[in-house]
Every structure is written in structure tokens, then in C-alpha cells.
Coordinates of C-alpha atoms in Angstrom, one line a residue:
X1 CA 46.4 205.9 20.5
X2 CA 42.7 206.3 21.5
X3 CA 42.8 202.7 22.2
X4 CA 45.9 202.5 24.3
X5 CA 44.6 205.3 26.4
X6 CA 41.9 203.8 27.1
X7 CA 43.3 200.7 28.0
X8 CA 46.4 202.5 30.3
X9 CA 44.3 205.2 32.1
X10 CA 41.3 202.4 34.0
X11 CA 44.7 200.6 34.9
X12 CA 46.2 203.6 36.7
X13 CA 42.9 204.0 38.3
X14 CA 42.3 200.6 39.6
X15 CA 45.9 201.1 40.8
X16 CA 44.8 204.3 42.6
X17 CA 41.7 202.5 43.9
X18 CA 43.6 199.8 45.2
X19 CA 46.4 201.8 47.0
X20 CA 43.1 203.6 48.7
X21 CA 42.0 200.6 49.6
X22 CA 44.8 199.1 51.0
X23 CA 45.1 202.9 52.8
X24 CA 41.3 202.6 54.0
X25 CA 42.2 199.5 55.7
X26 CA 44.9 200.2 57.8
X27 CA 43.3 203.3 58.8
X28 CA 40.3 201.2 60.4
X29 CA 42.8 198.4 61.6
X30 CA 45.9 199.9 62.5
X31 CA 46.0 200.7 65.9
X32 CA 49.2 199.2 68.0
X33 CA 48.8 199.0 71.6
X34 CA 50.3 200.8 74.0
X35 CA 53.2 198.3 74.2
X36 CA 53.9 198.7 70.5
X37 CA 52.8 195.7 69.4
X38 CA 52.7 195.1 65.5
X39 CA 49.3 193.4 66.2
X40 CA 46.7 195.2 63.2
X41 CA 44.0 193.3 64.7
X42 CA 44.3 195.4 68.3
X43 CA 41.0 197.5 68.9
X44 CA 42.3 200.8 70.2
X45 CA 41.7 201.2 73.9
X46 CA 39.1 203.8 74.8
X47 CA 39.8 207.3 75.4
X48 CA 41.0 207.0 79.5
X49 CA 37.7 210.1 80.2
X50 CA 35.3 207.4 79.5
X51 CA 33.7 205.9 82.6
X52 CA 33.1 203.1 81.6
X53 CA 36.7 202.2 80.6
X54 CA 37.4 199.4 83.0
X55 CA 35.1 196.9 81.5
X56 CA 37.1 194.1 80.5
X57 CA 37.3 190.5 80.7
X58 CA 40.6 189.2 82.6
X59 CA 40.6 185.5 82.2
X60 CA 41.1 183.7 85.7
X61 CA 41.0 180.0 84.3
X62 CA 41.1 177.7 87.3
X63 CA 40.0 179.8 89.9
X64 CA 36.9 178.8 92.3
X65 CA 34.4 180.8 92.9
X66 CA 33.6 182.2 96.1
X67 CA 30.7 179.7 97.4
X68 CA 29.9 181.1 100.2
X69 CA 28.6 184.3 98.6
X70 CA 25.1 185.1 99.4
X71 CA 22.1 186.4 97.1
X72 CA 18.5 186.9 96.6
X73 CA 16.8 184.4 94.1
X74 CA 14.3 186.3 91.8
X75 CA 11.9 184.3 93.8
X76 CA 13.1 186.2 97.1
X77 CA 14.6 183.3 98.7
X78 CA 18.0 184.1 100.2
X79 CA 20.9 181.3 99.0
X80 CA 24.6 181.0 98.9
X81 CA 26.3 180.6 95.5
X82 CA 27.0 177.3 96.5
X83 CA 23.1 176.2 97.1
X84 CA 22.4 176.8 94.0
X85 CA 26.0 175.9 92.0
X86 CA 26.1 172.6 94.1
X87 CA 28.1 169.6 92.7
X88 CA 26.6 167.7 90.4
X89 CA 26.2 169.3 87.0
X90 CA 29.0 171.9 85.0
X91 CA 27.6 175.7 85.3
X92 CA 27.5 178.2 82.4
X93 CA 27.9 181.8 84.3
X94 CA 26.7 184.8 83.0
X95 CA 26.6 188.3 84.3
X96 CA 23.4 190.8 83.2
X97 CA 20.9 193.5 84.5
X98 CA 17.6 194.1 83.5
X99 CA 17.4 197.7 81.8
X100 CA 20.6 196.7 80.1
X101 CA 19.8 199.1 77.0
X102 CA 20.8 196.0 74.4
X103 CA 24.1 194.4 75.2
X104 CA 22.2 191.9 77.6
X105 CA 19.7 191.1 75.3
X106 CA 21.7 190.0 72.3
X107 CA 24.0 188.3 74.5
X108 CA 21.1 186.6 76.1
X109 CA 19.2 185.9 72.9
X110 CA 22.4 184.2 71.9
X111 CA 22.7 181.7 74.7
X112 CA 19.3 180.9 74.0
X113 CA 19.6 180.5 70.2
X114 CA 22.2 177.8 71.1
X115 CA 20.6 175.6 73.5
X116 CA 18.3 174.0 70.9
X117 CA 21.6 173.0 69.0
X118 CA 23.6 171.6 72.4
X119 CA 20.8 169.0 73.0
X120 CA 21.0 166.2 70.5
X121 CA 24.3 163.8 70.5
X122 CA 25.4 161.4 73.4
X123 CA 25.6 162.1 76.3
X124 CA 21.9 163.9 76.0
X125 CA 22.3 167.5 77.1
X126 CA 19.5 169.1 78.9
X127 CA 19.1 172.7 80.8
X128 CA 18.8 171.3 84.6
X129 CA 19.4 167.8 83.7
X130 CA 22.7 168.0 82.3
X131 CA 23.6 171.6 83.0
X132 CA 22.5 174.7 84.4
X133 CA 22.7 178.5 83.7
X134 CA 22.9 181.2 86.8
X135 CA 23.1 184.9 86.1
X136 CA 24.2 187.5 88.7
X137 CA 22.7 190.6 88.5
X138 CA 25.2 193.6 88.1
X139 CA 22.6 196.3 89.3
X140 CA 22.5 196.1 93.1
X141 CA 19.4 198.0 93.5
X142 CA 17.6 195.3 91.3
X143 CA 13.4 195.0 92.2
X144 CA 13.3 191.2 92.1
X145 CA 9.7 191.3 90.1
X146 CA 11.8 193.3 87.2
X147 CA 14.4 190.4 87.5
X148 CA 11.6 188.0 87.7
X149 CA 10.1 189.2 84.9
X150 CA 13.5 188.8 82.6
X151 CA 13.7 185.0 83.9
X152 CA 10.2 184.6 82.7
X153 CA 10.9 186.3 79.2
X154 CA 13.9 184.1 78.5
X155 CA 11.8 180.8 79.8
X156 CA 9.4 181.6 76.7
X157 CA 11.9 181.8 74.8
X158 CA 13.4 179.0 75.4
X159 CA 9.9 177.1 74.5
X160 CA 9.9 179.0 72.0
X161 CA 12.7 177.3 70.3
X162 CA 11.9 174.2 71.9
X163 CA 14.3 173.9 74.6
X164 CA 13.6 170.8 76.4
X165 CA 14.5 170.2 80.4
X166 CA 13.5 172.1 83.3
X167 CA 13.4 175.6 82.0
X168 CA 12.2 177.3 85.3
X169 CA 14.7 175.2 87.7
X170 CA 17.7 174.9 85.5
X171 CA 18.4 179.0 84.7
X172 CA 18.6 180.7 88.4
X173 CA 18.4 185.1 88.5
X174 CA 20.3 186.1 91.2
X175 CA 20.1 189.6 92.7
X176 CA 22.2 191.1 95.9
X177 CA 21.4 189.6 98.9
X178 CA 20.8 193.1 100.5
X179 CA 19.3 196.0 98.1
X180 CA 22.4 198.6 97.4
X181 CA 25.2 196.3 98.8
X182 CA 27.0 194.7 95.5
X183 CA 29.4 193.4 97.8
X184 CA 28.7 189.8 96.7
X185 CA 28.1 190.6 93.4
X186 CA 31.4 192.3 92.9
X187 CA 33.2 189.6 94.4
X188 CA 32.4 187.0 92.4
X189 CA 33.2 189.6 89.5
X190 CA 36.7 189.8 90.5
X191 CA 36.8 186.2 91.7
X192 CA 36.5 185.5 87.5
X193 CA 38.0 188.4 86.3
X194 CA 34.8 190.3 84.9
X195 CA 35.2 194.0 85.2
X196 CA 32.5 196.7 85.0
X197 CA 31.7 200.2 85.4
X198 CA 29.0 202.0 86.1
X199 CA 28.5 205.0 84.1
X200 CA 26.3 207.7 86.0
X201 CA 25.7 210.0 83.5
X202 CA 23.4 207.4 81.4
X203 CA 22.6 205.4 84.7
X204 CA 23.6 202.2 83.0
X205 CA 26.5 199.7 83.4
X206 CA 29.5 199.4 81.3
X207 CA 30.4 195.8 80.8
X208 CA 31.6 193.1 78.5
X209 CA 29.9 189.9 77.2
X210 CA 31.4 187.1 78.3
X211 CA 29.8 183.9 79.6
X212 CA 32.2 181.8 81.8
X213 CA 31.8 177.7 81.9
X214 CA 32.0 176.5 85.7
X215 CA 33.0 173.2 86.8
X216 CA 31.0 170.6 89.1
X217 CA 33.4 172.0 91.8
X218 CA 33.1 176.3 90.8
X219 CA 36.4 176.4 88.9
X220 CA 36.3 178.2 85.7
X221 CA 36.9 176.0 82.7
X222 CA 36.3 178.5 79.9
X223 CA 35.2 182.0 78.5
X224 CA 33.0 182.4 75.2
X225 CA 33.1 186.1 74.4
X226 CA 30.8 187.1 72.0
X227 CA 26.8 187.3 71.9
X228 CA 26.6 184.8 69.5
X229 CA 27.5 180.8 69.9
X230 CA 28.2 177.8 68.2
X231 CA 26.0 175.0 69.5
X232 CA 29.0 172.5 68.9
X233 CA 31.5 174.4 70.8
X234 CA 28.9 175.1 73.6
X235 CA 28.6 171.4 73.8
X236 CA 31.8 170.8 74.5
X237 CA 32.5 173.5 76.9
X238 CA 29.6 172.1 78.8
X239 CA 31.1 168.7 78.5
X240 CA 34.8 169.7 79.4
X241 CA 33.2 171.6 81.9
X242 CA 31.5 168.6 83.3
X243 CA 35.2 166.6 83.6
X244 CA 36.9 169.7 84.8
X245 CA 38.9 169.6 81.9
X246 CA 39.8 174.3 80.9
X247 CA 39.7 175.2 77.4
X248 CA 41.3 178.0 75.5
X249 CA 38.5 180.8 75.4
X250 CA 36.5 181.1 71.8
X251 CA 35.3 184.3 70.3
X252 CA 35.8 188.2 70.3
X253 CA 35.1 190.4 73.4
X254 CA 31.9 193.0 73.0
X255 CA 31.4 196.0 75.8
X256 CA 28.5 198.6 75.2
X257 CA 30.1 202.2 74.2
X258 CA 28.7 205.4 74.5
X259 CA 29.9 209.1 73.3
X260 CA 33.1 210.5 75.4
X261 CA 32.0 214.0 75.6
X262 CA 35.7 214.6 77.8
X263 CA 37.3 213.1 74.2
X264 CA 35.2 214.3 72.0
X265 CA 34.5 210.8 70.5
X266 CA 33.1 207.6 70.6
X267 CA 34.8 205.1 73.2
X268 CA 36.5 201.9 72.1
X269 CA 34.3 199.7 69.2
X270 CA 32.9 203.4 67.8
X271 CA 36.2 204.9 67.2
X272 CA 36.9 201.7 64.8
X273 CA 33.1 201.6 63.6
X274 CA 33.3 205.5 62.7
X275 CA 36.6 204.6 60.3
X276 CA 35.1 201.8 58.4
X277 CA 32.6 203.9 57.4
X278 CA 35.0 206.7 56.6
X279 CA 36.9 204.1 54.6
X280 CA 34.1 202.5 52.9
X281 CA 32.8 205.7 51.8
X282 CA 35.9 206.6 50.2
X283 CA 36.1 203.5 48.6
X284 CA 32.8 203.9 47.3
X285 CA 33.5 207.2 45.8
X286 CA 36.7 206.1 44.3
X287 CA 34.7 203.3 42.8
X288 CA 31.9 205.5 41.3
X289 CA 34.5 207.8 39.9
X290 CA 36.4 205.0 38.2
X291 CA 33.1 203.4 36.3
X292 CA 31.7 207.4 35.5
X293 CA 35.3 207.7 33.5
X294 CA 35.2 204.2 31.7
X295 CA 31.9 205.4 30.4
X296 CA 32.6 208.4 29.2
X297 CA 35.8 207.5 27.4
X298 CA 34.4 204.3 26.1
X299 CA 31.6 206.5 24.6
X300 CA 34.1 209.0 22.9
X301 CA 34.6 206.9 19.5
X302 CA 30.9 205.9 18.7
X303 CA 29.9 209.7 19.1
X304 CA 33.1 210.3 16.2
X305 CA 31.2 207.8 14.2
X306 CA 28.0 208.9 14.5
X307 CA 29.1 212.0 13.3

């Protein structure tokens, strides 16, 4: 009888544990959308207080960015999107600030990470050979040394890893053409379907990470989400890219988060971090519980014995 209880009671546990589980799970996952969707997968959408709500990636595959747009160089010379997107080599697009408080920088450190890995393999690839990379500054009110300095930060980088090409020509920082106006900056935003928010009570911008490939001709081929990057499937975005050919977008959208205080919560990717953890905690615990009662019952017959 001992024996058999032993054996029965862990297996009504483990049941217990794995109901919780299973329990745990949905809890962190299962969040239908507004339209009802049965999709487990669907991040709920943060709470509508949050400022920064609106930052979201819409993808606009095909459309042509606005050429005639004007900017400020980090160098301080004044050029049209076109001068410096100009027809010869596929573009990979990204969209960044300089006292971004991380989401930049891991999106950035990403890109970089890859480039080593897109270089080998025929046709050679090579940053302002082959391709080139242009970022638009979302802060309008941008000092160009501070943007200057972030182009010189990833060009180390970029040797770093050993990065071949031209590293200073082939990555172009672009600020708004007039300081304050975001007029250009915004357009080109819309014109690709990134959206962001400014949120004044932490002065910073709310925004996803997304690069967007760019044809010879300005049309957008492709969206990686993400802030990290397979160098094979960089390849051959940059390589569609280069024929014109759009691709399916690869990867799962990030957007910085910060505490609601209107909610009472954490928007979007914290109210799904915050129940993980509850989840695994209670998981844990269930876990800890299960191997403190095997121990104990399995220690019940030697102390008979030994008595």
C-alpha cells in the first residue's frame, strides 16, 4: 500500500504540474485581438493612454520613396534623398536617433553583426560597392556632431568586425534639412509605413525596429523586423533588392515600452514579459513542491527500518 501510494500520488502531481503549465502558458500567450481572432501568438496591443501607442510598422511593399525630400548630411551638406539613394546600387533603410535609450543600438549592432556574413559568395557584396545603408534621423532637433559622432561609432565597428568597402561613403546619417521641421523626415516615414511617437514625458521616441530594403529605383522590396539578422537572408534581400524583385518580410516586430502610469501598467511587450515571469514562477514553485514531497515520502520506509 506504501508502495502504491507512492507511486499514484507524484503521478497526480506531475498531472497538476502539467495542467499549470499548460494554464501558465495561455495566460502569457493568450491574448486575441480586437477582431477576435483565435491567433495565441497575437501580442496584446498596448493600453490606448500610452503615448507612444502608434508605433507600428505598416508594410507599403512597392511604394517609391519620396526623392525629392531634402536633408542635412551629418557632414552638414544639404542633399535630396535622391542624391544620395541614386540608381545604381539596392538601399537598406533604417530609421534611428542618437539618444535612442537602447532600441537603436541593438538594432544597429545587429545590422552591423551581419555585414561580415553578407560579403563572401558571388556576386561579392560590399558596403558602397555593392550596396549602401542610409538612416534618417527621427529627432528633428538633431546637432549634426551628435549624429556625426554615431556614424563614426558604427564605422569602428564595422572595422571592428572586418567589414570591407567604403565604410565612411557607403552608410549616409541624415538629419532634417531645417532644425525642428521633421517635415521630410515624417514623410518618408509614411511614404514606407514606419510610424512613431514621441513620448514627452521621457523626451524620447516611441518606434519600432524595422529596416526596409530599397530598390535601385526607391521602391521598397522588403522589411526585416527584428534587431538581430541572418547574414544569408540579408544577402538575398540585398540581392532581390538589387533586381527589384519584393519579398515576404522576415522576423518579429520590436518597439521600446515604457510604464503607462494612465493604465497602471507596462505597455505592449511588458504586459507579456510581466506574465512569463508570473508563469514561470509558478511553475517553479510547483516544481519545487513536487521534488520536496518525493523526498520525503521516499524517505518514510528506510526511517521504519532503521528503527
Amino acid at each position: 500500500m506504501l508502495r502504491s501510494s507512492i507511486i499514484s500520488r507524484p503521478a497526480s502531481l506531475v498531472a497538476i504540474i502539467v495542467a499549470s503549465l499548460a494554464l501558465g502558458a495561455g495566460a502569457a500567450t493568450a491574448a486575441p485581438n480586437a477582431a477576435g481572432s483565435d491567433d495565441f501568438d497575437v501580442v496584446p496591443a498596448p493600453p490606448a493612454t500610452w503615448q507612444g501607442s502608434g508605433a507600428k510598422i505598416e508594410e507599403h511593399l512597392g511604394a517609391k520613396l519620396p526623392l525629392d525630400a531634402k536633408f542635412r548630411t551629418s557632414e552638414g551638406k544639404t542633399v535630396t534623398l535622391g542624391d544620395v539613394i541614386h540608381g545604381d546600387v539596392p538601399t537598406i533603410l533604417t530609421f534611428n536617433y542618437t539618444d535612442c535609450p537602447m532600441l537603436c543600438s541593438l538594432e544597429l549592432n545587429g545590422l552591423t553583426a551581419a555585414l561580415p556574413g553578407v560579403e563572401p559568395g558571388s556576386p561579392q557584396m560590399r558596403l558602397g560597392q555593392q550596396f549602401r545603408i542610409v538612416t534618417i534621423d527621427l529627432e528633428p532637433n538633431e546637432l549634426l556632431p551628435k549624429l556625426e559622432g554615431m556614424k563614426a561609432r558604427y564605422v569602428a565597428r564595422m572595422a571592428q568586425l572586418g567589414v570591407h568597402g567604403d565604410l565612411v561613403g557607403g552608410w549616409t546619417f541624415l538629419a532634417a534639412e531645417t532644425p525642428g521641421d521633421d517635415a521630410s523626415i515624417r514623410r518618408v516615414a509614411d511614404t514606407v509605413g514606419f510610424h512613431y511617437a514621441y513620448v514627452p514625458d521621457r523626451a524620447e521616441w516611441a518606434h519600432p525596429a524595422t529596416i526596409m530594403l530599397v530598390s535601385t529605383t526607391g521602391e521598397i522590396t522588403r522589411y526585416l523586423n527584428g534587431i538581430e539578422y541572418s547574414p544569408g537572408v540579408m544577402r538575398q534581400s540585398i540581392f532581390k533588392a538589387g533586381l527589384g524583385e519584393p519579398s515576404s518580410s522576415v522576423g518579429f516586430m520590436f518597439r521600446c515600452y515604457h510604464y503607462d502610469a494612465d493604465a497602471n501598467s507596462y505597455a505592449h511587450a511588458g504586459v507579456v514579459a510581466l506574465r512569463l515571469a508570473a508563469g514561470g514562477a509558478i511553475l517553479a514553485l510547483l516544481v519545487g513542491l513536487g521534488v520536496m514531497h518525493l523526498i520525503r515520502k521516499n524517505g518514510r520506509p528506510n526511517d521504519g527500518a532503521m528503527s
